[in-house]
CSV table of C-alpha atoms in Angstrom, one decimal:
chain,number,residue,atom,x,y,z
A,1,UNK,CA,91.2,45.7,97.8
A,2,UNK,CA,94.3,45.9,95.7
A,3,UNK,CA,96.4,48.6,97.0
A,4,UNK,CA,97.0,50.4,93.4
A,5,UNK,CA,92.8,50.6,92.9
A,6,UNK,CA,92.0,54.0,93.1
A,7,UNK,CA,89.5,54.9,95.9
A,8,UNK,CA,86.6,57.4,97.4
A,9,UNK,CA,89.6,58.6,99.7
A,10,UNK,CA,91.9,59.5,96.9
A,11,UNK,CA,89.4,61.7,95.2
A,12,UNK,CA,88.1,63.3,98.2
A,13,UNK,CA,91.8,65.0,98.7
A,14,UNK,CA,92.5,65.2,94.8
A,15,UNK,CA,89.2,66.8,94.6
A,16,UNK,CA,89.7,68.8,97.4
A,17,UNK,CA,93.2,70.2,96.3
A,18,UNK,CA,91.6,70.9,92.9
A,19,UNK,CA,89.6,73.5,94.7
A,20,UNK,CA,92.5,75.3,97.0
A,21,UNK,CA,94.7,75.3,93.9
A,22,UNK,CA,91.7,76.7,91.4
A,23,UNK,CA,90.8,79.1,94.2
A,24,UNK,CA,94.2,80.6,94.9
A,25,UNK,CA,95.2,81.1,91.1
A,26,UNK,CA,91.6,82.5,90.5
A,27,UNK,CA,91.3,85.4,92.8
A,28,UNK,CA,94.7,86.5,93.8
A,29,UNK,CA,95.5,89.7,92.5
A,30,UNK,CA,92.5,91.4,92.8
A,31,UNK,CA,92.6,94.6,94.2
A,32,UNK,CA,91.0,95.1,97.1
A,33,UNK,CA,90.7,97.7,99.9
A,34,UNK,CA,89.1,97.5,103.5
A,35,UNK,CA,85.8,98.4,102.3
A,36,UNK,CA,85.8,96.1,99.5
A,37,UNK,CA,87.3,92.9,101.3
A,38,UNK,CA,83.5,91.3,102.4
A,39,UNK,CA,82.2,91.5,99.0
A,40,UNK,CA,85.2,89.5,97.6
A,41,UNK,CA,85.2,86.9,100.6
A,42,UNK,CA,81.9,86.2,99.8
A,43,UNK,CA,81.9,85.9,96.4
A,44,UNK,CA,85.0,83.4,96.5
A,45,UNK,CA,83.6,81.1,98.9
A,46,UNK,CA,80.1,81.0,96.4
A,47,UNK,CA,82.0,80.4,93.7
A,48,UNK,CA,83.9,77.4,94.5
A,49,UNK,CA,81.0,76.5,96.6
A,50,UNK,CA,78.9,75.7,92.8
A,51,UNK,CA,82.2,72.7,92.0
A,52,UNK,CA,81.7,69.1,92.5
A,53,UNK,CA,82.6,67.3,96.0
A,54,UNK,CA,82.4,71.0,97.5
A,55,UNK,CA,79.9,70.4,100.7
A,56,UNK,CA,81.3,73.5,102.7
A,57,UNK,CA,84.0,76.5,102.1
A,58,UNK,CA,84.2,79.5,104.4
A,59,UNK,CA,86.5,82.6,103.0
A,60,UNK,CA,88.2,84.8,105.1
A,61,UNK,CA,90.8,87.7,103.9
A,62,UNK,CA,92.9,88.9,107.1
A,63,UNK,CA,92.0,92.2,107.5
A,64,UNK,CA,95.5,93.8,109.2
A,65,UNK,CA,97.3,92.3,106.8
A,66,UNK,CA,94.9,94.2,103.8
A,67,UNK,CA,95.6,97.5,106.1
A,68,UNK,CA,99.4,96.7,105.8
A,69,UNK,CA,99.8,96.5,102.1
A,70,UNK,CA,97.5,99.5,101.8
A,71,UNK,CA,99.3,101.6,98.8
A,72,UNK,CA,100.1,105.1,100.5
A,73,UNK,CA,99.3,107.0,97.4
A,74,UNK,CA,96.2,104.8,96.0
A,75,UNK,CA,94.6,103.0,99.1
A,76,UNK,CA,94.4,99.9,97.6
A,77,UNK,CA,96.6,96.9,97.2
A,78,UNK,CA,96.1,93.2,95.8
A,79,UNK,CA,94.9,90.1,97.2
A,80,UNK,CA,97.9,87.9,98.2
A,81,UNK,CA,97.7,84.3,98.9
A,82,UNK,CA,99.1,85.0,102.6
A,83,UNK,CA,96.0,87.1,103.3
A,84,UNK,CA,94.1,84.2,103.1
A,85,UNK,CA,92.0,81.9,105.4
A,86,UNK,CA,90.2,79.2,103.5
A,87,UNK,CA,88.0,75.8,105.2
A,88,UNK,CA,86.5,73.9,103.0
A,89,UNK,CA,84.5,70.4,103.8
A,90,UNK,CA,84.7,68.4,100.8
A,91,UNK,CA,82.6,65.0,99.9
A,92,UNK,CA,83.4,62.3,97.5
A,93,UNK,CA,81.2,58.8,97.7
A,94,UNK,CA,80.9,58.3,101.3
A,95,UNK,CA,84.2,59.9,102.7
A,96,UNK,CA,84.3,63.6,103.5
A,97,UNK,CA,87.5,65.8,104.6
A,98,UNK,CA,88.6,68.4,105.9
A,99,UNK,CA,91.2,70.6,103.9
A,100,UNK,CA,92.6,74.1,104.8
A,101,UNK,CA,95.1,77.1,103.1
A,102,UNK,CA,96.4,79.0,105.8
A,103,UNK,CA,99.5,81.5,105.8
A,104,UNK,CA,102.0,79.6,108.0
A,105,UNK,CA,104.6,82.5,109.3
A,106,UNK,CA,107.1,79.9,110.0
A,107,UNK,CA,107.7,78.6,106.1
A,108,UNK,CA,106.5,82.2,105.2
A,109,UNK,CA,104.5,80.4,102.6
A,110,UNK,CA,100.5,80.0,102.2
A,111,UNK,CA,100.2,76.7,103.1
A,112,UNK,CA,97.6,74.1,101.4
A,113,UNK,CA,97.2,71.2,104.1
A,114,UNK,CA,94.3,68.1,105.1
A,115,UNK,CA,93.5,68.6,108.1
A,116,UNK,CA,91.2,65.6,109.1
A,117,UNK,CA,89.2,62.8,107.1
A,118,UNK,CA,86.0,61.0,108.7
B,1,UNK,CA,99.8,123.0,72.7
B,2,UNK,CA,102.2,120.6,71.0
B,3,UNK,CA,100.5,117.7,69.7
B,4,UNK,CA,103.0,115.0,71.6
B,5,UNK,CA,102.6,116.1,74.9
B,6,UNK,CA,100.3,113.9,76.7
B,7,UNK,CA,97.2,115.1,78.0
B,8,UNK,CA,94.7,114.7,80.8
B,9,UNK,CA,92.1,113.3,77.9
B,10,UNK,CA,95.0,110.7,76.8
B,11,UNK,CA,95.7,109.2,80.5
B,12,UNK,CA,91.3,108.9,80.8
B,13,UNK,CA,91.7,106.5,78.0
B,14,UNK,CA,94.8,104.8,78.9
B,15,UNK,CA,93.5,104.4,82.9
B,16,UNK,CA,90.0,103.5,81.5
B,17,UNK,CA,91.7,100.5,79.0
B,18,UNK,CA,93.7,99.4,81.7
B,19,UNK,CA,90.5,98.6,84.2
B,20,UNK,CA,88.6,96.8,81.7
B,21,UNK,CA,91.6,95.3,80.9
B,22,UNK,CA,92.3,93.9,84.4
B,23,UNK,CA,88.5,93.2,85.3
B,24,UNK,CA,88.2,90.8,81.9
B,25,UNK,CA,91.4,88.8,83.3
B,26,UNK,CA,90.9,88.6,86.8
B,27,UNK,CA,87.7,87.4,86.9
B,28,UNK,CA,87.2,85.1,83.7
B,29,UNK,CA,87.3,81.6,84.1
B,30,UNK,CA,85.7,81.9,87.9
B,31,UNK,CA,83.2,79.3,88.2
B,32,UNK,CA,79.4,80.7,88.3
B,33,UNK,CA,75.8,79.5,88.7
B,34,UNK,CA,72.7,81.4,89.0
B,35,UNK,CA,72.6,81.1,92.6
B,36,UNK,CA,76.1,83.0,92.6
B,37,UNK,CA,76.1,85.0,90.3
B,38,UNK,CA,75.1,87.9,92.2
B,39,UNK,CA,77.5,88.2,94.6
B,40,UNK,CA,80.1,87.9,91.7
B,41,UNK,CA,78.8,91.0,89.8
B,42,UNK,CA,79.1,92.6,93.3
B,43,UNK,CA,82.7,91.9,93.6
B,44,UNK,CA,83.9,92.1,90.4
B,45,UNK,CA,82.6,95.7,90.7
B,46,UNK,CA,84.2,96.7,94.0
B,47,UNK,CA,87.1,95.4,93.2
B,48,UNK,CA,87.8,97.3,90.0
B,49,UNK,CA,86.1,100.6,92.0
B,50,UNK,CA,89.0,100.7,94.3
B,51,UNK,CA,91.6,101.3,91.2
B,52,UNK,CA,92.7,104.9,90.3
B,53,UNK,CA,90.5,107.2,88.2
B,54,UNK,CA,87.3,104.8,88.7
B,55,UNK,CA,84.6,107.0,89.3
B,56,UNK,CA,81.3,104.8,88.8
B,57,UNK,CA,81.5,100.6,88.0
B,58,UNK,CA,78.7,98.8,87.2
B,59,UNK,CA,78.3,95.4,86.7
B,60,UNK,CA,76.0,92.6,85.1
B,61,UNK,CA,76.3,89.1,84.1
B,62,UNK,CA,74.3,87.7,81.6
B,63,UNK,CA,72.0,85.2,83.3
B,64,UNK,CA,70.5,83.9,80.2
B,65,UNK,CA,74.3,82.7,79.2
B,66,UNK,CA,74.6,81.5,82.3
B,67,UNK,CA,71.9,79.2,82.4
B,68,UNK,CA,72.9,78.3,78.6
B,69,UNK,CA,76.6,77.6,79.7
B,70,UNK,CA,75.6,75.6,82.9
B,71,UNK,CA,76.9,72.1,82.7
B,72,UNK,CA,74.4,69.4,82.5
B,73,UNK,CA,76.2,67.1,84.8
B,74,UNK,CA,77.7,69.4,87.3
B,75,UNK,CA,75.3,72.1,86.8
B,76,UNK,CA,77.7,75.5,86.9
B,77,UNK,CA,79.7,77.3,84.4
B,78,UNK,CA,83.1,79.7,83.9
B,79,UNK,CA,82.3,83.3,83.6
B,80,UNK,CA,83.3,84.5,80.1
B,81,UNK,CA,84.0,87.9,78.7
B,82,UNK,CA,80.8,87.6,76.5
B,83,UNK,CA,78.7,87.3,79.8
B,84,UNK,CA,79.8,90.7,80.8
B,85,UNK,CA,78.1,94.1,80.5
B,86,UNK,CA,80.7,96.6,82.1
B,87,UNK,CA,79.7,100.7,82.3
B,88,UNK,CA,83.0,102.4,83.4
B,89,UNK,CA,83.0,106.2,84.3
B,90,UNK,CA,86.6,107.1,84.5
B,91,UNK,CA,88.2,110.5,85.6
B,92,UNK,CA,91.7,112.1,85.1
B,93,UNK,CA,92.7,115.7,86.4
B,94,UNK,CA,89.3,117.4,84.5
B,95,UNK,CA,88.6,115.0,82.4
B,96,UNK,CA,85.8,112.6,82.5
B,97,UNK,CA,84.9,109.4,80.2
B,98,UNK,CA,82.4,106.8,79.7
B,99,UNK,CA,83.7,103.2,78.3
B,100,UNK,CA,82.2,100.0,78.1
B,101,UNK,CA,82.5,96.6,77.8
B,102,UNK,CA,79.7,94.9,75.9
B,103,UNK,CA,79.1,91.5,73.8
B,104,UNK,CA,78.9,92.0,69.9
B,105,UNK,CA,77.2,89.6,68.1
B,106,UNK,CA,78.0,90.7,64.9
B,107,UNK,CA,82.1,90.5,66.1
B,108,UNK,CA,81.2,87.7,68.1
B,109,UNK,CA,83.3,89.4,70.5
B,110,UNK,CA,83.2,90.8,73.8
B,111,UNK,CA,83.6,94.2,72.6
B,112,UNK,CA,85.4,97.2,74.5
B,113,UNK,CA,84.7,100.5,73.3
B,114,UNK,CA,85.0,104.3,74.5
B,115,UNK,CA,81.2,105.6,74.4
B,116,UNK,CA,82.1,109.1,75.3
B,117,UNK,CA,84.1,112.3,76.7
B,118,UNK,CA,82.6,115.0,78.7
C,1,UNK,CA,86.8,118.4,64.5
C,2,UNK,CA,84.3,118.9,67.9
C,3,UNK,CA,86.1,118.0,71.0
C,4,UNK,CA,84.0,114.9,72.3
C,5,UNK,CA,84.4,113.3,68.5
C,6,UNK,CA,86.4,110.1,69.6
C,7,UNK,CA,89.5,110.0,67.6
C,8,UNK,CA,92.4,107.5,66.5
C,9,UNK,CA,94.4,108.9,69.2
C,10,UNK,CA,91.6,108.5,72.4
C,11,UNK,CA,91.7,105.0,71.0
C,12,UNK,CA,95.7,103.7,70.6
C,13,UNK,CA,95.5,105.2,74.7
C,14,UNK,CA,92.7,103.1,75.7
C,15,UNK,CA,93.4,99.9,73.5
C,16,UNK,CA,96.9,100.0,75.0
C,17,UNK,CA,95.6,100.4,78.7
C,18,UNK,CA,93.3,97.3,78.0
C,19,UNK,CA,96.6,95.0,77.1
C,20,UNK,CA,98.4,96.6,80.1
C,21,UNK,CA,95.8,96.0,82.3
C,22,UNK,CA,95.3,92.2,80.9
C,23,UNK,CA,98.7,91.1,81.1
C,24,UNK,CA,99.0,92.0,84.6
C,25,UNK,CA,95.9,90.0,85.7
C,26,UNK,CA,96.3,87.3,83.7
C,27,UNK,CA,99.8,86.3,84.3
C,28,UNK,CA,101.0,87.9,87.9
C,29,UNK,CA,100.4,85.1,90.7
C,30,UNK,CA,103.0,82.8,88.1
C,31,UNK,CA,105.2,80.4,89.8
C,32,UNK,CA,108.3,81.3,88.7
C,33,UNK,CA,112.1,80.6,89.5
C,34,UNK,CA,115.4,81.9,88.2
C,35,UNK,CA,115.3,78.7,85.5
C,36,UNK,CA,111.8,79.5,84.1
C,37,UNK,CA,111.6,83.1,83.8
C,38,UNK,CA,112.8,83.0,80.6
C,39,UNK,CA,109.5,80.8,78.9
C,40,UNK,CA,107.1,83.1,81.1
C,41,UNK,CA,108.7,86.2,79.6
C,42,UNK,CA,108.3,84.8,75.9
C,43,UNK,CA,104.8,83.5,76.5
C,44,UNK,CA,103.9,86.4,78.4
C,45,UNK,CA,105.1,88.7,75.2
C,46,UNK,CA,103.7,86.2,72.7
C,47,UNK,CA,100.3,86.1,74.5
C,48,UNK,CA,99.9,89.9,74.3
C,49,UNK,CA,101.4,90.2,70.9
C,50,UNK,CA,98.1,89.0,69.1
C,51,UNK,CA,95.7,91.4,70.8
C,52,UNK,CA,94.2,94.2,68.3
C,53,UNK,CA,96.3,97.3,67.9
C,54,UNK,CA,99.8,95.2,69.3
C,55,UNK,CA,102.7,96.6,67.5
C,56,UNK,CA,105.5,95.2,69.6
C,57,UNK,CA,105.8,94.1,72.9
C,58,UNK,CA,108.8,93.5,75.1
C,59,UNK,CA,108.5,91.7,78.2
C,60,UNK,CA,111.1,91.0,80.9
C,61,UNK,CA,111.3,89.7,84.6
C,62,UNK,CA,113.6,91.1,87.2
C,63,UNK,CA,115.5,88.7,88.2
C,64,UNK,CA,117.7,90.0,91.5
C,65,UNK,CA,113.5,90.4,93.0
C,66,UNK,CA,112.6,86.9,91.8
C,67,UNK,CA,115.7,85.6,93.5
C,68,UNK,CA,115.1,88.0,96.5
C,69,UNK,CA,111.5,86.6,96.5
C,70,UNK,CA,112.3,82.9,96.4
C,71,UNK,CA,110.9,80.6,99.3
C,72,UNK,CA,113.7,78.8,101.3
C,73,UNK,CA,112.3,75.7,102.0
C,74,UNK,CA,110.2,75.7,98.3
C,75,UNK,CA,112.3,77.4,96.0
C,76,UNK,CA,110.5,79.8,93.8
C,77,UNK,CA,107.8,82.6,93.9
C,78,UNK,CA,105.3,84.3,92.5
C,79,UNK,CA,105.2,86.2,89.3
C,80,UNK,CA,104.2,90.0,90.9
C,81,UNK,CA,103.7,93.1,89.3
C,82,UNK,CA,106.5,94.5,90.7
C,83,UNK,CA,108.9,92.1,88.7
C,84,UNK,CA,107.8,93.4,85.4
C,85,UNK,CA,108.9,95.6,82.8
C,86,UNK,CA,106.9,96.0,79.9
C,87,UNK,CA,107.2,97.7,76.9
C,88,UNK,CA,104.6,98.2,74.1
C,89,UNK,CA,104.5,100.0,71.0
C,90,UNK,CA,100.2,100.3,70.2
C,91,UNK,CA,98.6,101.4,66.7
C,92,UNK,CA,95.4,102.6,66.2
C,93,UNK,CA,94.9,104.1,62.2
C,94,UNK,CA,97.3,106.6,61.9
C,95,UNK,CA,98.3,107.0,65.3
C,96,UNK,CA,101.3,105.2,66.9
C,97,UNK,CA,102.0,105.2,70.6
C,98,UNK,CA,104.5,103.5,73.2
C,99,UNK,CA,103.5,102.8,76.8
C,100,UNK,CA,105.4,101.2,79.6
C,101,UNK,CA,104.9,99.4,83.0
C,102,UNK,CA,107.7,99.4,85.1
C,103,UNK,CA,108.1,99.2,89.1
C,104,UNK,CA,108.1,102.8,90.3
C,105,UNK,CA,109.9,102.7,93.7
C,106,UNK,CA,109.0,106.1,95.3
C,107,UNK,CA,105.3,105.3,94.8
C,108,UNK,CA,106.2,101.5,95.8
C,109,UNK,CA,104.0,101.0,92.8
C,110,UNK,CA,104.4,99.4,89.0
C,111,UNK,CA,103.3,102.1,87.5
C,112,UNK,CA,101.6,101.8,84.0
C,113,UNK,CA,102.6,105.1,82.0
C,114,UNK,CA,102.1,107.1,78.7
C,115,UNK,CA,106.0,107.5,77.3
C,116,UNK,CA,105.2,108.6,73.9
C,117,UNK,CA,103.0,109.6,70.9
C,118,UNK,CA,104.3,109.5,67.3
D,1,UNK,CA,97.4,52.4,111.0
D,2,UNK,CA,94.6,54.1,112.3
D,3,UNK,CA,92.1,55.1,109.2
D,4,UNK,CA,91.4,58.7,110.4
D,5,UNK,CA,95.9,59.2,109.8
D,6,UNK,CA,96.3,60.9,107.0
D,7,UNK,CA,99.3,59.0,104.7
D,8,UNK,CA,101.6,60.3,101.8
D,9,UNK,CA,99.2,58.7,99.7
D,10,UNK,CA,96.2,61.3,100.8
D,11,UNK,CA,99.5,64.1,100.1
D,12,UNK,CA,100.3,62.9,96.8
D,13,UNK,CA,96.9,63.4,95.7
D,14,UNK,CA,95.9,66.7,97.2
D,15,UNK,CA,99.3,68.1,95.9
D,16,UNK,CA,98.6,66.9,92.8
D,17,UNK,CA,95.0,68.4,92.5
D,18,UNK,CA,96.4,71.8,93.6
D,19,UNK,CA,98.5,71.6,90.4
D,20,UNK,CA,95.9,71.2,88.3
D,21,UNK,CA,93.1,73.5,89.9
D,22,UNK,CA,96.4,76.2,89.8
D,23,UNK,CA,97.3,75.6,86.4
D,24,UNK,CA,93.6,75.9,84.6
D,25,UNK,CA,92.5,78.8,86.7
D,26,UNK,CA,96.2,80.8,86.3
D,27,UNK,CA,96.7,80.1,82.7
D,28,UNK,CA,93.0,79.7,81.0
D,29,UNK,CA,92.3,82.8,79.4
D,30,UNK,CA,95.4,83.7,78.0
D,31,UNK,CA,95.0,85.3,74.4
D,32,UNK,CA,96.5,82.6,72.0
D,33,UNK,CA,96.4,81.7,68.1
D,34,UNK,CA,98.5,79.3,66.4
D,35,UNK,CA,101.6,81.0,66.0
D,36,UNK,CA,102.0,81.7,69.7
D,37,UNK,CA,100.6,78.5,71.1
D,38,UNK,CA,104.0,76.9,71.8
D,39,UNK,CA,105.6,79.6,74.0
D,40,UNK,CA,102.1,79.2,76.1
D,41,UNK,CA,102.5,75.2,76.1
D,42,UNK,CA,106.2,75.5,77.5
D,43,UNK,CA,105.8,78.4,79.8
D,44,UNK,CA,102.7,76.6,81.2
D,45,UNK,CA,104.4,73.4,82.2
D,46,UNK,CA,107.7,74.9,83.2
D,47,UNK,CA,105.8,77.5,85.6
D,48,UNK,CA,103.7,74.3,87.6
D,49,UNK,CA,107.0,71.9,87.4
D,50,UNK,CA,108.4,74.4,90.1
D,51,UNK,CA,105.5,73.8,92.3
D,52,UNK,CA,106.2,71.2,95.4
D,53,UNK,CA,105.7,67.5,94.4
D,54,UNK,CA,105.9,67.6,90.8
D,55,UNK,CA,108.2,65.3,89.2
D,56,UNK,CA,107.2,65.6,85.6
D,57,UNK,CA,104.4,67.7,83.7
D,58,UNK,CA,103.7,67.7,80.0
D,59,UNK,CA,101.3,70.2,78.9
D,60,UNK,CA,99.9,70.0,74.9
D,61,UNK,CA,97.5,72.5,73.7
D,62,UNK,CA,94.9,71.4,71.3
D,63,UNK,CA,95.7,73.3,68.0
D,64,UNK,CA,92.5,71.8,65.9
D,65,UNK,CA,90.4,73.6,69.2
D,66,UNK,CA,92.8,76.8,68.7
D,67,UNK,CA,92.2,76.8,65.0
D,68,UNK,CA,88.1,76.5,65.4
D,69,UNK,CA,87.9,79.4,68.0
D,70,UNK,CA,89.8,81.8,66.4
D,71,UNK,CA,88.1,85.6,66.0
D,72,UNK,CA,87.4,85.7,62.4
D,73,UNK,CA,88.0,89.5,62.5
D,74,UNK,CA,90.8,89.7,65.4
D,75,UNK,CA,92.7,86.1,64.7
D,76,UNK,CA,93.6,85.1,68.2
D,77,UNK,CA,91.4,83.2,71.0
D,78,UNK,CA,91.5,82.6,74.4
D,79,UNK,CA,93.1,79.2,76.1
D,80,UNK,CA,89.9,77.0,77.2
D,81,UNK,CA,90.1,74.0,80.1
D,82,UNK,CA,88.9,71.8,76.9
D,83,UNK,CA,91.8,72.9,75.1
D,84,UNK,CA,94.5,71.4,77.6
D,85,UNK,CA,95.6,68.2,77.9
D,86,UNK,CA,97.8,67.9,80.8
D,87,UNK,CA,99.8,65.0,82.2
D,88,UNK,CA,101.5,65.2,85.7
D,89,UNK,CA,103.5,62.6,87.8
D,90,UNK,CA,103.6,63.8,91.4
D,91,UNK,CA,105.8,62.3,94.6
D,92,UNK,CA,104.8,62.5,98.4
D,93,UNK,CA,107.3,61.0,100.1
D,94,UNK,CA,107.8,57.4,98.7
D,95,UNK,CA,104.2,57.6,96.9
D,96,UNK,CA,104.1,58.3,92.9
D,97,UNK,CA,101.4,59.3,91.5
D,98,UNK,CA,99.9,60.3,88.0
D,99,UNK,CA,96.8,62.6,87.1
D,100,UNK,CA,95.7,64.2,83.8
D,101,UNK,CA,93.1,67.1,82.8
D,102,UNK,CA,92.1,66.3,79.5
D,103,UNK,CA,88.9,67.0,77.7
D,104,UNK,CA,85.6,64.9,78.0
D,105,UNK,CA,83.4,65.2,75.1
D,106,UNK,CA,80.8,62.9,76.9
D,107,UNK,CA,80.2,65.1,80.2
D,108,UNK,CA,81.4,68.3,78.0
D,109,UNK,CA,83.9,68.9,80.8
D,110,UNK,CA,87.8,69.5,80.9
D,111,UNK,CA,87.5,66.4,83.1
D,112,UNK,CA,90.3,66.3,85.6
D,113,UNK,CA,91.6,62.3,87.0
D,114,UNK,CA,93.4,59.9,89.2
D,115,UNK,CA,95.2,58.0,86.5
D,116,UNK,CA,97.8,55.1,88.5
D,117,UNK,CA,99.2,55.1,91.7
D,118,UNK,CA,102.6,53.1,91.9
């Protein structure tokens, strides 16, 4: 196969990025307090769960970093992409990966990465 | 008491805009099926219930447009303003106020109105 | 006129909440840096500008937190709530009003306010 | 090279999916009419062009689209996926890539593509 044909494997991490970027841009800033935080996990993870080449996402907002940025005088504060864990198992033809977002403390960024294809 | 000096009855208004404001803009454009579409109205309400001066949120997506809007091929759709019927119960100092978010077909507009002060 | 008659001047309040409330969700979460502020201020400001009831609108992006905020290794940041100052002059019939969001550092806070009524 | 190591070619394409899912689900929703459409075009592009891995990104917004959506009473709209056509070139190491989001009147879908790999 010509090395410039475009395959299964390219989509399955274009497709897969697609997700982790629409996800991110979507749902931070919503405010969100420790009571609220399960409802909003859940409904992120359904609602990129209904894309194409999604076959598994699990949500998770870290909880002591929500009590953190609590706002002293309102309770509440936003959801930030650091707070977030995100898996997701994504499927295009025949290949699936494995992509992740995680807050990496050393680059003090959110980082998007691909963990594993098979 | 002179007529420029803000009152409790102007900041109900002003706190009530600003949630429906931020609910409309948050969550539009997050992808939705019938299957998810619950746990979306769930959210959408808690998040906006943890905001200042929120007494009571409830909220309900059209399913009808849903199922109208779904994609033939990928089978989901993007929530829209017009899918969403908002009931807001705001309170500042003594004041209490009823607004709403609603679609008008007539406007063909996802219309947000104060109902009333009491 | 009865008390809970909704008037010109319940309305300016909550129409300007609503585009207070909307900017903020729609645009924090940005990437930004120090050489693209500028076009998210004007788009930002234009945006707003053609909501109902929009007199004027003035938009501008603290730059000494964007460049405090900026990612070593990556080189920009996010557009927060914090980094804005609006300022908006609302109409609603007869009744004129300006409102303001602006970082509020006792409260650690960007506080959306009622400055005037004319 | 083992199959299961993930290359820059994998990277460039995950980056440059994260681009576009950021972009639609940041910017889509945005009040806009024709006046204003520019500022949104350029503040659009230059906010994703400071992302990682982008070396170039055009951005057009569909006026004709703009012009058919407007509110007959209120004159504005909202940006739509199927408004945008988007063009990106993105670098992962020594791998170039280009993608586009551009609408598909077929599948009804702001469809979202590989383009060339080079």
């Amino acid at each position: 196969m010509a090395e410039n044909t475009i395959t299964d494997r390219d989509n399955v991490f274009f497709e897969a990025g697609i997700k982790l970027g629409a996800l991110y841009h979507q749902f931070t800033g919503s405010p969100v307090s420790l009571r609220t935080v399960e409802s909003l996990e859940t409904a992120i993870a359904q609602s990129i769960s209904v894309q194409p080449c999604v076959e598994k996402i699990t949500v998770s907002i870290d909880r002591d970093m929500v009590r953190s940025k609590l706002n002293d005088e309102f309770g509440y504060c936003e959801l930030e992409g650091r707070m977030l864990n995100v898996q997701i198992d994504a499927k295009y033809g025949s290949v699936m990966a494995h992509v992740s977002m995680e807050f990496n403390k050393e680059l003090d960024y959110p980082l998007m990465k691909i963990d594993k294809i098979y």
